[in-house]
mmCIF file of C-alpha atoms in Angstrom:
data_model
loop_
_atom_site.group_PDB
_atom_site.id
_atom_site.type_symbol
_atom_site.label_atom_id
_atom_site.label_comp_id
_atom_site.label_asym_id
_atom_site.label_seq_id
_atom_site.Cartn_x
_atom_site.Cartn_y
_atom_site.Cartn_z
ATOM 1 C CA MET A 1 -0.115 0.118 -0.314
ATOM 2 C CA THR A 2 1.486 3.502 -0.859
ATOM 3 C CA THR A 3 2.633 5.943 1.395
ATOM 4 C CA THR A 4 2.509 8.983 -0.479
ATOM 5 C CA LEU A 5 0.026 11.006 0.187
ATOM 6 C CA PRO A 6 -2.351 12.775 -2.475
ATOM 7 C CA THR A 7 -2.828 16.728 -2.793
ATOM 8 C CA TYR A 8 -5.599 17.947 -0.536
ATOM 9 C CA ASP A 9 -6.850 19.608 -4.343
ATOM 10 C CA ASP A 10 -6.971 16.402 -5.929
ATOM 11 C CA VAL A 11 -8.416 14.732 -3.184
ATOM 12 C CA VAL A 12 -11.652 17.104 -2.451
ATOM 13 C CA ALA A 13 -11.826 16.637 -6.362
ATOM 14 C CA ARG A 14 -12.200 13.220 -6.541
ATOM 15 C CA TYR A 15 -13.723 12.471 -2.995
ATOM 16 C CA GLU A 16 -16.866 14.062 -1.087
ATOM 17 C CA PRO A 17 -15.912 14.702 2.548
ATOM 18 C CA VAL A 18 -18.339 14.151 5.458
ATOM 19 C CA ILE A 19 -17.855 15.095 8.856
ATOM 20 C CA GLY A 20 -19.001 15.261 12.500
ATOM 21 C CA LEU A 21 -18.004 17.060 15.589
ATOM 22 C CA GLU A 22 -18.859 15.409 19.065
ATOM 23 C CA THR A 23 -18.423 18.571 21.701
ATOM 24 C CA HIS A 24 -17.353 17.430 25.188
ATOM 25 C CA VAL A 25 -17.830 20.895 27.773
ATOM 26 C CA GLU A 26 -17.055 20.689 31.524
ATOM 27 C CA LEU A 27 -19.808 22.707 33.196
ATOM 28 C CA GLY A 28 -18.654 25.660 35.417
ATOM 29 C CA THR A 29 -20.668 23.971 38.937
ATOM 30 C CA ARG A 30 -18.999 24.487 41.868
ATOM 31 C CA THR A 31 -19.208 20.928 42.452
ATOM 32 C CA LYS A 32 -19.039 17.343 40.869
ATOM 33 C CA MET A 33 -22.294 16.207 38.407
ATOM 34 C CA PHE A 34 -22.891 13.008 41.121
ATOM 35 C CA CYS A 35 -21.474 14.314 44.340
ATOM 36 C CA GLY A 36 -20.075 17.625 46.966
ATOM 37 C CA CYS A 37 -16.837 17.044 45.462
ATOM 38 C CA ARG A 38 -15.618 20.654 44.357
ATOM 39 C CA THR A 39 -14.389 21.150 40.592
ATOM 40 C CA ASP A 40 -11.555 23.906 40.821
ATOM 41 C CA PHE A 41 -8.701 23.200 37.771
ATOM 42 C CA GLY A 42 -5.969 21.871 39.476
ATOM 43 C CA GLY A 43 -5.026 20.606 43.023
ATOM 44 C CA GLU A 44 -2.680 17.282 44.101
ATOM 45 C CA PRO A 45 -3.707 14.030 42.761
ATOM 46 C CA ASN A 46 -6.526 12.681 44.253
ATOM 47 C CA THR A 47 -7.288 15.015 46.524
ATOM 48 C CA ARG A 48 -10.769 16.253 45.444
ATOM 49 C CA VAL A 49 -12.534 12.677 45.818
ATOM 50 C CA CYS A 50 -15.094 11.005 47.604
ATOM 51 C CA PRO A 51 -16.758 7.644 48.197
ATOM 52 C CA VAL A 52 -19.314 8.554 45.117
ATOM 53 C CA CYS A 53 -17.106 9.670 42.268
ATOM 54 C CA LEU A 54 -14.775 6.892 43.235
ATOM 55 C CA GLY A 55 -17.436 4.387 43.140
ATOM 56 C CA LEU A 56 -17.248 2.798 46.689
ATOM 57 C CA PRO A 57 -19.651 -0.217 47.830
ATOM 58 C CA GLY A 58 -22.381 1.832 49.140
ATOM 59 C CA SER A 59 -21.854 5.306 47.629
ATOM 60 C CA LEU A 60 -25.198 6.607 45.962
ATOM 61 C CA PRO A 61 -24.919 8.941 43.262
ATOM 62 C CA VAL A 62 -27.192 12.892 43.516
ATOM 63 C CA VAL A 63 -27.960 15.001 40.688
ATOM 64 C CA ASN A 64 -26.142 18.393 40.344
ATOM 65 C CA LYS A 65 -29.436 20.184 39.868
ATOM 66 C CA ALA A 66 -27.317 23.443 38.497
ATOM 67 C CA ALA A 67 -25.620 20.923 35.954
ATOM 68 C CA VAL A 68 -29.422 19.973 34.637
ATOM 69 C CA GLU A 69 -30.205 24.050 34.591
ATOM 70 C CA ALA A 70 -27.398 24.477 32.499
ATOM 71 C CA THR A 71 -27.594 21.665 30.278
ATOM 72 C CA ILE A 72 -31.294 22.823 29.173
ATOM 73 C CA ARG A 73 -29.528 26.340 28.901
ATOM 74 C CA ILE A 74 -27.362 25.058 26.191
ATOM 75 C CA GLY A 75 -30.148 22.932 24.852
ATOM 76 C CA LEU A 76 -31.926 26.240 24.069
ATOM 77 C CA ALA A 77 -29.277 28.435 22.758
ATOM 78 C CA LEU A 78 -28.754 25.272 20.085
ATOM 79 C CA ASN A 79 -32.588 25.579 18.888
ATOM 80 C CA CYS A 80 -32.847 21.845 20.848
ATOM 81 C CA SER A 81 -36.310 20.552 21.876
ATOM 82 C CA ILE A 82 -35.777 19.824 25.730
ATOM 83 C CA ALA A 83 -37.258 16.310 27.064
ATOM 84 C CA ASP A 84 -40.321 16.414 29.414
ATOM 85 C CA TRP A 85 -39.077 13.057 30.656
ATOM 86 C CA CYS A 86 -35.061 11.733 30.506
ATOM 87 C CA ARG A 87 -32.705 9.784 32.400
ATOM 88 C CA PHE A 88 -29.221 8.304 32.744
ATOM 89 C CA ALA A 89 -27.766 5.319 31.728
ATOM 90 C CA ARG A 90 -24.793 2.965 32.671
ATOM 91 C CA LYS A 91 -22.489 2.946 29.770
ATOM 92 C CA ASN A 92 -20.497 0.359 30.946
ATOM 93 C CA TYR A 93 -16.223 0.329 29.596
ATOM 94 C CA PHE A 94 -12.991 -1.120 31.346
ATOM 95 C CA TYR A 95 -10.612 1.510 31.713
ATOM 96 C CA PRO A 96 -8.716 2.404 34.502
ATOM 97 C CA ASP A 97 -9.516 6.424 34.399
ATOM 98 C CA MET A 98 -13.634 5.570 34.954
ATOM 99 C CA PRO A 99 -13.468 4.255 39.101
ATOM 100 C CA LYS A 100 -16.580 2.551 38.661
ATOM 101 C CA ASN A 101 -15.843 0.684 35.476
ATOM 102 C CA PHE A 102 -19.029 2.486 34.269
ATOM 103 C CA GLN A 103 -20.079 6.286 33.609
ATOM 104 C CA ILE A 104 -23.227 7.603 34.172
ATOM 105 C CA SER A 105 -24.121 9.367 30.863
ATOM 106 C CA GLN A 106 -27.241 9.557 28.447
ATOM 107 C CA TYR A 107 -28.457 7.319 25.801
ATOM 108 C CA ASP A 108 -32.136 6.787 24.301
ATOM 109 C CA GLU A 109 -33.377 9.016 26.019
ATOM 110 C CA PRO A 110 -31.093 12.667 26.288
ATOM 111 C CA LEU A 111 -31.956 15.977 27.668
ATOM 112 C CA CYS A 112 -31.878 18.072 24.225
ATOM 113 C CA VAL A 113 -32.436 16.618 20.981
ATOM 114 C CA ASP A 114 -32.676 17.423 17.273
ATOM 115 C CA GLY A 115 -31.404 21.676 16.868
ATOM 116 C CA TYR A 116 -28.660 23.477 14.825
ATOM 117 C CA LEU A 117 -26.186 26.147 15.448
ATOM 118 C CA ASP A 118 -25.498 28.587 12.436
ATOM 119 C CA VAL A 119 -22.411 29.643 11.440
ATOM 120 C CA GLU A 120 -20.871 32.000 8.903
ATOM 121 C CA LEU A 121 -17.942 31.303 6.456
ATOM 122 C CA ASN A 122 -17.210 33.440 4.078
ATOM 123 C CA GLY A 123 -19.807 35.305 4.135
ATOM 124 C CA GLU A 124 -22.276 32.555 3.694
ATOM 125 C CA THR A 125 -24.151 31.059 6.735
ATOM 126 C CA VAL A 126 -23.431 26.924 6.965
ATOM 127 C CA ARG A 127 -26.385 25.521 9.399
ATOM 128 C CA ILE A 128 -25.582 22.374 11.354
ATOM 129 C CA GLY A 129 -27.359 20.595 12.744
ATOM 130 C CA ILE A 130 -27.258 19.136 16.101
ATOM 131 C CA GLU A 131 -28.468 15.602 17.033
ATOM 132 C CA ARG A 132 -28.460 15.976 20.887
ATOM 133 C CA VAL A 133 -27.278 17.286 24.127
ATOM 134 C CA HIS A 134 -26.909 15.271 27.036
ATOM 135 C CA MET A 135 -25.325 15.639 30.580
ATOM 136 C CA GLU A 136 -22.464 12.959 32.011
ATOM 137 C CA GLU A 137 -19.599 12.706 34.124
ATOM 138 C CA ASP A 138 -16.377 12.673 32.853
ATOM 139 C CA THR A 139 -13.468 10.793 33.545
ATOM 140 C CA GLY A 140 -10.316 10.932 35.364
ATOM 141 C CA LYS A 141 -6.987 11.823 33.732
ATOM 142 C CA THR A 142 -4.245 8.440 33.419
ATOM 143 C CA LEU A 143 -0.409 10.088 33.190
ATOM 144 C CA HIS A 144 1.776 7.776 30.913
ATOM 145 C CA VAL A 145 5.713 7.957 31.871
ATOM 146 C CA GLY A 146 8.675 6.453 30.967
ATOM 147 C CA GLY A 147 7.900 6.306 27.757
ATOM 148 C CA ALA A 148 8.904 8.887 24.679
ATOM 149 C CA THR A 149 5.864 9.908 23.478
ATOM 150 C CA GLY A 150 3.977 10.006 26.443
ATOM 151 C CA ARG A 151 1.235 7.022 25.172
ATOM 152 C CA ILE A 152 0.782 4.234 26.945
ATOM 153 C CA HIS A 153 3.080 2.219 24.355
ATOM 154 C CA GLY A 154 6.292 2.064 25.515
ATOM 155 C CA ALA A 155 5.567 3.682 28.732
ATOM 156 C CA THR A 156 6.734 1.997 31.811
ATOM 157 C CA GLU A 157 3.971 2.568 34.518
ATOM 158 C CA SER A 158 0.913 4.679 34.473
ATOM 159 C CA LEU A 159 -0.415 7.132 36.527
ATOM 160 C CA VAL A 160 -4.005 8.239 37.126
ATOM 161 C CA ASP A 161 -5.637 11.301 38.631
ATOM 162 C CA TYR A 162 -9.284 11.080 39.908
ATOM 163 C CA ASN A 163 -9.967 14.894 40.413
ATOM 164 C CA ARG A 164 -11.594 15.343 37.424
ATOM 165 C CA ALA A 165 -13.757 12.183 37.327
ATOM 166 C CA GLY A 166 -17.557 12.579 37.763
ATOM 167 C CA ILE A 167 -17.213 16.528 36.668
ATOM 168 C CA PRO A 168 -20.337 17.440 34.697
ATOM 169 C CA LEU A 169 -19.586 17.322 31.277
ATOM 170 C CA VAL A 170 -22.050 18.066 28.647
ATOM 171 C CA GLU A 171 -21.953 16.160 24.996
ATOM 172 C CA ILE A 172 -22.849 18.138 22.049
ATOM 173 C CA VAL A 173 -22.966 15.512 19.300
ATOM 174 C CA THR A 174 -24.143 17.279 15.736
ATOM 175 C CA LYS A 175 -25.862 15.499 12.786
ATOM 176 C CA PRO A 176 -23.530 14.057 9.861
ATOM 177 C CA ILE A 177 -22.538 17.652 7.614
ATOM 178 C CA PRO A 178 -22.258 16.394 4.238
ATOM 179 C CA GLY A 179 -21.893 19.014 1.017
ATOM 180 C CA THR A 180 -19.002 20.853 2.321
ATOM 181 C CA GLY A 181 -16.552 20.139 0.008
ATOM 182 C CA GLU A 182 -12.946 21.327 0.254
ATOM 183 C CA LEU A 183 -14.273 23.777 3.217
ATOM 184 C CA ALA A 184 -14.738 20.522 5.452
ATOM 185 C CA PRO A 185 -11.889 21.817 7.610
ATOM 186 C CA ASP A 186 -13.012 25.395 7.768
ATOM 187 C CA VAL A 187 -16.389 24.448 8.555
ATOM 188 C CA ALA A 188 -15.203 22.169 11.856
ATOM 189 C CA ARG A 189 -13.205 24.861 12.601
ATOM 190 C CA ALA A 190 -16.043 27.939 12.431
ATOM 191 C CA TYR A 191 -18.319 25.516 14.009
ATOM 192 C CA VAL A 192 -16.231 24.600 17.403
ATOM 193 C CA THR A 193 -15.221 28.177 17.399
ATOM 194 C CA GLU A 194 -18.803 29.613 17.191
ATOM 195 C CA LEU A 195 -19.928 27.016 19.467
ATOM 196 C CA ARG A 196 -17.293 27.701 22.145
ATOM 197 C CA ASP A 197 -18.424 31.456 21.999
ATOM 198 C CA VAL A 198 -22.444 30.227 22.326
ATOM 199 C CA ILE A 199 -21.289 28.623 25.679
ATOM 200 C CA ARG A 200 -18.856 30.964 26.732
ATOM 201 C CA SER A 201 -21.698 33.326 26.620
ATOM 202 C CA LEU A 202 -24.325 31.761 28.826
ATOM 203 C CA GLY A 203 -21.935 32.113 31.889
ATOM 204 C CA VAL A 204 -22.204 27.562 31.948
ATOM 205 C CA SER A 205 -17.960 27.047 31.458
ATOM 206 C CA ASP A 206 -15.135 28.681 30.838
ATOM 207 C CA VAL A 207 -14.342 26.167 27.106
ATOM 208 C CA ARG A 208 -10.531 26.679 28.278
ATOM 209 C CA MET A 209 -9.684 24.404 25.337
ATOM 210 C CA GLU A 210 -5.740 24.326 27.198
ATOM 211 C CA GLU A 211 -7.380 23.314 30.100
ATOM 212 C CA GLY A 212 -9.514 20.503 28.699
ATOM 213 C CA SER A 213 -12.771 22.013 29.683
ATOM 214 C CA LEU A 214 -13.907 21.955 25.866
ATOM 215 C CA ARG A 215 -12.242 18.772 23.610
ATOM 216 C CA CYS A 216 -13.509 18.009 20.640
ATOM 217 C CA ASP A 217 -13.375 14.350 19.221
ATOM 218 C CA VAL A 218 -13.685 14.680 14.695
ATOM 219 C CA ASN A 219 -15.341 12.400 12.902
ATOM 220 C CA THR A 220 -14.319 12.112 8.906
ATOM 221 C CA SER A 221 -15.218 10.100 6.328
ATOM 222 C CA LEU A 222 -14.942 10.237 2.239
ATOM 223 C CA ASN A 223 -16.869 8.339 0.297
ATOM 224 C CA LEU A 224 -16.828 8.970 -4.099
ATOM 225 C CA PRO A 225 -19.498 11.296 -5.658
ATOM 226 C CA GLY A 226 -22.717 9.296 -5.833
ATOM 227 C CA GLN A 227 -22.293 6.578 -3.463
ATOM 228 C CA GLU A 228 -22.581 5.879 0.020
ATOM 229 C CA TRP A 229 -21.015 7.323 2.807
ATOM 230 C CA GLY A 230 -17.735 5.633 3.661
ATOM 231 C CA THR A 231 -16.568 4.467 7.362
ATOM 232 C CA ARG A 232 -15.973 6.908 9.547
ATOM 233 C CA THR A 233 -12.926 7.603 11.803
ATOM 234 C CA GLU A 234 -13.036 9.674 15.126
ATOM 235 C CA THR A 235 -10.260 11.467 16.055
ATOM 236 C CA LYS A 236 -10.361 11.593 19.822
ATOM 237 C CA ASN A 237 -9.366 15.059 21.849
ATOM 238 C CA VAL A 238 -8.710 17.408 19.703
ATOM 239 C CA ASN A 239 -8.016 20.422 21.589
ATOM 240 C CA SER A 240 -7.425 23.752 20.182
ATOM 241 C CA LEU A 241 -9.197 25.739 17.006
ATOM 242 C CA ARG A 242 -6.104 25.167 14.637
ATOM 243 C CA SER A 243 -5.970 21.386 15.495
ATOM 244 C CA VAL A 244 -9.956 20.719 14.555
ATOM 245 C CA GLU A 245 -9.162 22.186 11.184
ATOM 246 C CA ARG A 246 -5.864 20.384 10.575
ATOM 247 C CA ALA A 247 -7.274 16.689 12.401
ATOM 248 C CA VAL A 248 -9.789 16.764 9.210
ATOM 249 C CA ARG A 249 -7.710 17.480 6.652
ATOM 250 C CA SER A 250 -5.290 14.840 7.648
ATOM 251 C CA GLU A 251 -7.707 12.410 7.900
ATOM 252 C CA MET A 252 -9.198 13.230 4.366
ATOM 253 C CA LEU A 253 -5.465 12.946 2.849
ATOM 254 C CA ARG A 254 -5.203 9.927 4.910
ATOM 255 C CA GLN A 255 -8.028 8.000 4.019
ATOM 256 C CA ALA A 256 -7.837 8.879 -0.033
ATOM 257 C CA SER A 257 -4.172 7.875 0.373
ATOM 258 C CA VAL A 258 -5.931 4.283 1.345
ATOM 259 C CA LEU A 259 -8.687 4.262 -0.535
ATOM 260 C CA ASP A 260 -6.298 5.395 -3.439
ATOM 261 C CA ALA A 261 -4.259 1.882 -3.124
ATOM 262 C CA GLY A 262 -7.801 0.096 -2.882
ATOM 263 C CA GLY A 263 -7.572 -0.894 0.669
ATOM 264 C CA ARG A 264 -10.689 -0.358 3.069
ATOM 265 C CA ILE A 265 -10.957 2.265 5.846
ATOM 266 C CA THR A 266 -11.044 0.883 9.295
ATOM 267 C CA GLN A 267 -13.845 2.264 11.800
ATOM 268 C CA GLU A 268 -11.734 3.114 14.588
ATOM 269 C CA THR A 269 -10.508 6.112 17.271
ATOM 270 C CA ARG A 270 -7.204 7.868 15.686
ATOM 271 C CA HIS A 271 -4.431 10.199 17.901
ATOM 272 C CA PHE A 272 -3.822 13.863 16.522
ATOM 273 C CA HIS A 273 -0.600 14.750 17.265
ATOM 274 C CA GLU A 274 0.239 18.480 17.637
ATOM 275 C CA ASP A 275 3.526 18.041 16.189
ATOM 276 C CA THR A 276 3.154 16.511 13.048
ATOM 277 C CA GLY A 277 -0.440 17.313 12.100
ATOM 278 C CA ASP A 278 -0.798 13.000 11.306
ATOM 279 C CA THR A 279 -3.073 11.470 13.242
ATOM 280 C CA THR A 280 -2.499 7.140 14.368
ATOM 281 C CA PRO A 281 -5.098 4.367 15.587
ATOM 282 C CA GLY A 282 -5.645 4.050 18.459
ATOM 283 C CA ARG A 283 -8.271 1.260 18.989
ATOM 284 C CA SER A 284 -11.304 -0.023 17.346
ATOM 285 C CA LYS A 285 -14.643 2.042 17.443
ATOM 286 C CA GLU A 286 -17.263 0.590 19.997
ATOM 287 C CA THR A 287 -20.983 0.828 18.956
ATOM 288 C CA ALA A 288 -23.302 1.346 21.690
ATOM 289 C CA THR A 289 -23.946 -2.920 22.435
ATOM 290 C CA ASP A 290 -20.225 -3.222 23.443
ATOM 291 C CA TYR A 291 -21.161 -0.530 26.185
ATOM 292 C CA ARG A 292 -24.051 -2.671 27.186
ATOM 293 C CA TYR A 293 -26.237 0.467 28.146
ATOM 294 C CA PHE A 294 -28.990 0.177 30.340
ATOM 295 C CA PRO A 295 -30.777 2.706 32.326
ATOM 296 C CA GLU A 296 -29.250 3.737 35.987
ATOM 297 C CA PRO A 297 -30.879 2.151 38.543
ATOM 298 C CA ASP A 298 -29.550 4.243 41.352
ATOM 299 C CA LEU A 299 -31.173 7.778 39.217
ATOM 300 C CA VAL A 300 -34.656 8.756 38.956
ATOM 301 C CA PRO A 301 -35.673 10.003 35.727
ATOM 302 C CA ILE A 302 -35.643 13.937 35.227
ATOM 303 C CA ALA A 303 -38.955 15.660 34.494
ATOM 304 C CA PRO A 304 -38.151 19.617 33.621
ATOM 305 C CA ASP A 305 -41.060 21.712 34.559
ATOM 306 C CA PRO A 306 -42.057 23.230 30.927
ATOM 307 C CA ALA A 307 -42.513 27.053 33.060
ATOM 308 C CA TRP A 308 -39.113 26.263 34.306
ATOM 309 C CA VAL A 309 -37.487 25.511 30.077
ATOM 310 C CA ALA A 310 -39.961 28.761 29.363
ATOM 311 C CA GLU A 311 -38.143 30.782 32.388
ATOM 312 C CA LEU A 312 -34.477 29.598 31.255
ATOM 313 C CA LYS A 313 -35.314 30.337 27.653
ATOM 314 C CA ALA A 314 -36.488 34.294 28.270
ATOM 315 C CA ALA A 315 -33.500 34.637 30.200
ATOM 316 C CA LEU A 316 -30.988 33.723 27.463
ATOM 317 C CA PRO A 317 -28.245 36.673 26.658
ATOM 318 C CA GLU A 318 -28.153 37.705 23.264
ATOM 319 C CA LEU A 319 -25.850 34.999 21.631
ATOM 320 C CA PRO A 320 -22.958 35.950 20.209
ATOM 321 C CA ARG A 321 -24.020 36.033 16.430
ATOM 322 C CA VAL A 322 -26.988 38.323 16.694
ATOM 323 C CA HIS A 323 -24.414 40.481 19.337
ATOM 324 C CA ARG A 324 -22.093 40.646 16.632
ATOM 325 C CA ARG A 325 -24.440 41.580 13.488
ATOM 326 C CA ARG A 326 -26.291 44.269 15.954
ATOM 327 C CA LEU A 327 -22.471 46.029 16.748
ATOM 328 C CA GLN A 328 -21.699 45.493 13.113
ATOM 329 C CA GLU A 329 -24.482 48.190 12.048
ATOM 330 C CA GLN A 330 -24.476 49.933 14.798
ATOM 331 C CA TRP A 331 -20.715 51.040 13.847
ATOM 332 C CA GLY A 332 -21.372 50.742 10.184
ATOM 333 C CA LEU A 333 -18.383 48.452 9.395
ATOM 334 C CA SER A 334 -18.287 46.015 5.840
ATOM 335 C CA ASP A 335 -18.556 42.479 6.217
ATOM 336 C CA LEU A 336 -14.633 42.410 5.833
ATOM 337 C CA ASP A 337 -13.928 45.272 8.257
ATOM 338 C CA MET A 338 -15.786 43.169 10.778
ATOM 339 C CA GLN A 339 -13.764 40.497 9.786
ATOM 340 C CA SER A 340 -10.852 41.866 10.708
ATOM 341 C CA VAL A 341 -12.113 43.231 13.803
ATOM 342 C CA LEU A 342 -13.044 39.589 15.229
ATOM 343 C CA ASN A 343 -9.717 37.802 13.847
ATOM 344 C CA ALA A 344 -7.994 40.628 15.784
ATOM 345 C CA GLY A 345 -10.096 39.929 18.753
ATOM 346 C CA ALA A 346 -10.624 43.395 19.380
ATOM 347 C CA VAL A 347 -15.147 43.019 19.744
ATOM 348 C CA GLU A 348 -15.021 43.533 23.268
ATOM 349 C CA LEU A 349 -12.283 46.545 23.563
ATOM 350 C CA ILE A 350 -14.158 48.336 21.193
ATOM 351 C CA GLU A 351 -17.350 47.506 22.646
ATOM 352 C CA ARG A 352 -16.150 49.121 25.875
ATOM 353 C CA THR A 353 -14.090 52.038 24.226
ATOM 354 C CA VAL A 354 -17.148 53.383 22.286
ATOM 355 C CA ALA A 355 -19.714 52.990 25.390
#
């Protein structure tokens, strides 16, 4: 099989990409999702833990109402329908960063469904469909030491810090995004950028990608024009806007090279390497069956009061896209000038100066 990558122009001339993004947002609540442990970033390893988030026998979870409220606000800002009844599920998997050997998440009955987020790219509006917004708990953090790459392969030992285990996590899953062509990497970056701005405007998370409070899994596939969508790969935990764009582009080039050589794309997770811009295999991608989901027996269902949801919707702040458009009209700027202001990160400075 050839190792020579085609050019990007050649790939987009012959293949159609389909992308999708799964974005994980750590909520800025004072305490964890199901216990009273603090959620501050940092701290000595394994000092912000308790029997509940360590999954010790006899401990029982209690839902964090502030996390539920924050999730509903995110769903409303993304034009989602809010379920009048939903529940948690157990997602079973066996990795050391999850001390219970399962994660409390949501499966077939999420809190928020069927929304969208409009993003602007090159003067055009692209509507990104939102499949679901659901609540879960974050995992601990694993550190592999003794090797050259910081990954498990070649490491002499692995250390686990459970301070992060149990922090409220919201997962925002897009619908598949076809039809973006050569702009697929740019659309992916623009979506995560706009999503980050929306969540920051709600005040529910600091969305600091460098600290892991916003992480993105990037799904990519290629197909020939007119044929069924190809097999997707999932590039995990991409932690910068630039890397989201690079991960899509890298996977498009790699997958085209495999397909051109007569190979088949394996459905798997992949790791993105910041230094090279390449991805490498992780593990074969599990399906819902592999996770053996079943309703969480220690938690009752959630039934948000419609009046409460209406109250939260009425209190939403002006969303970033609307805010930018209003300022642009007030300041009399052209689209090009406004984009220059945005690229310089000067919107807030100019707004304060004008005020």
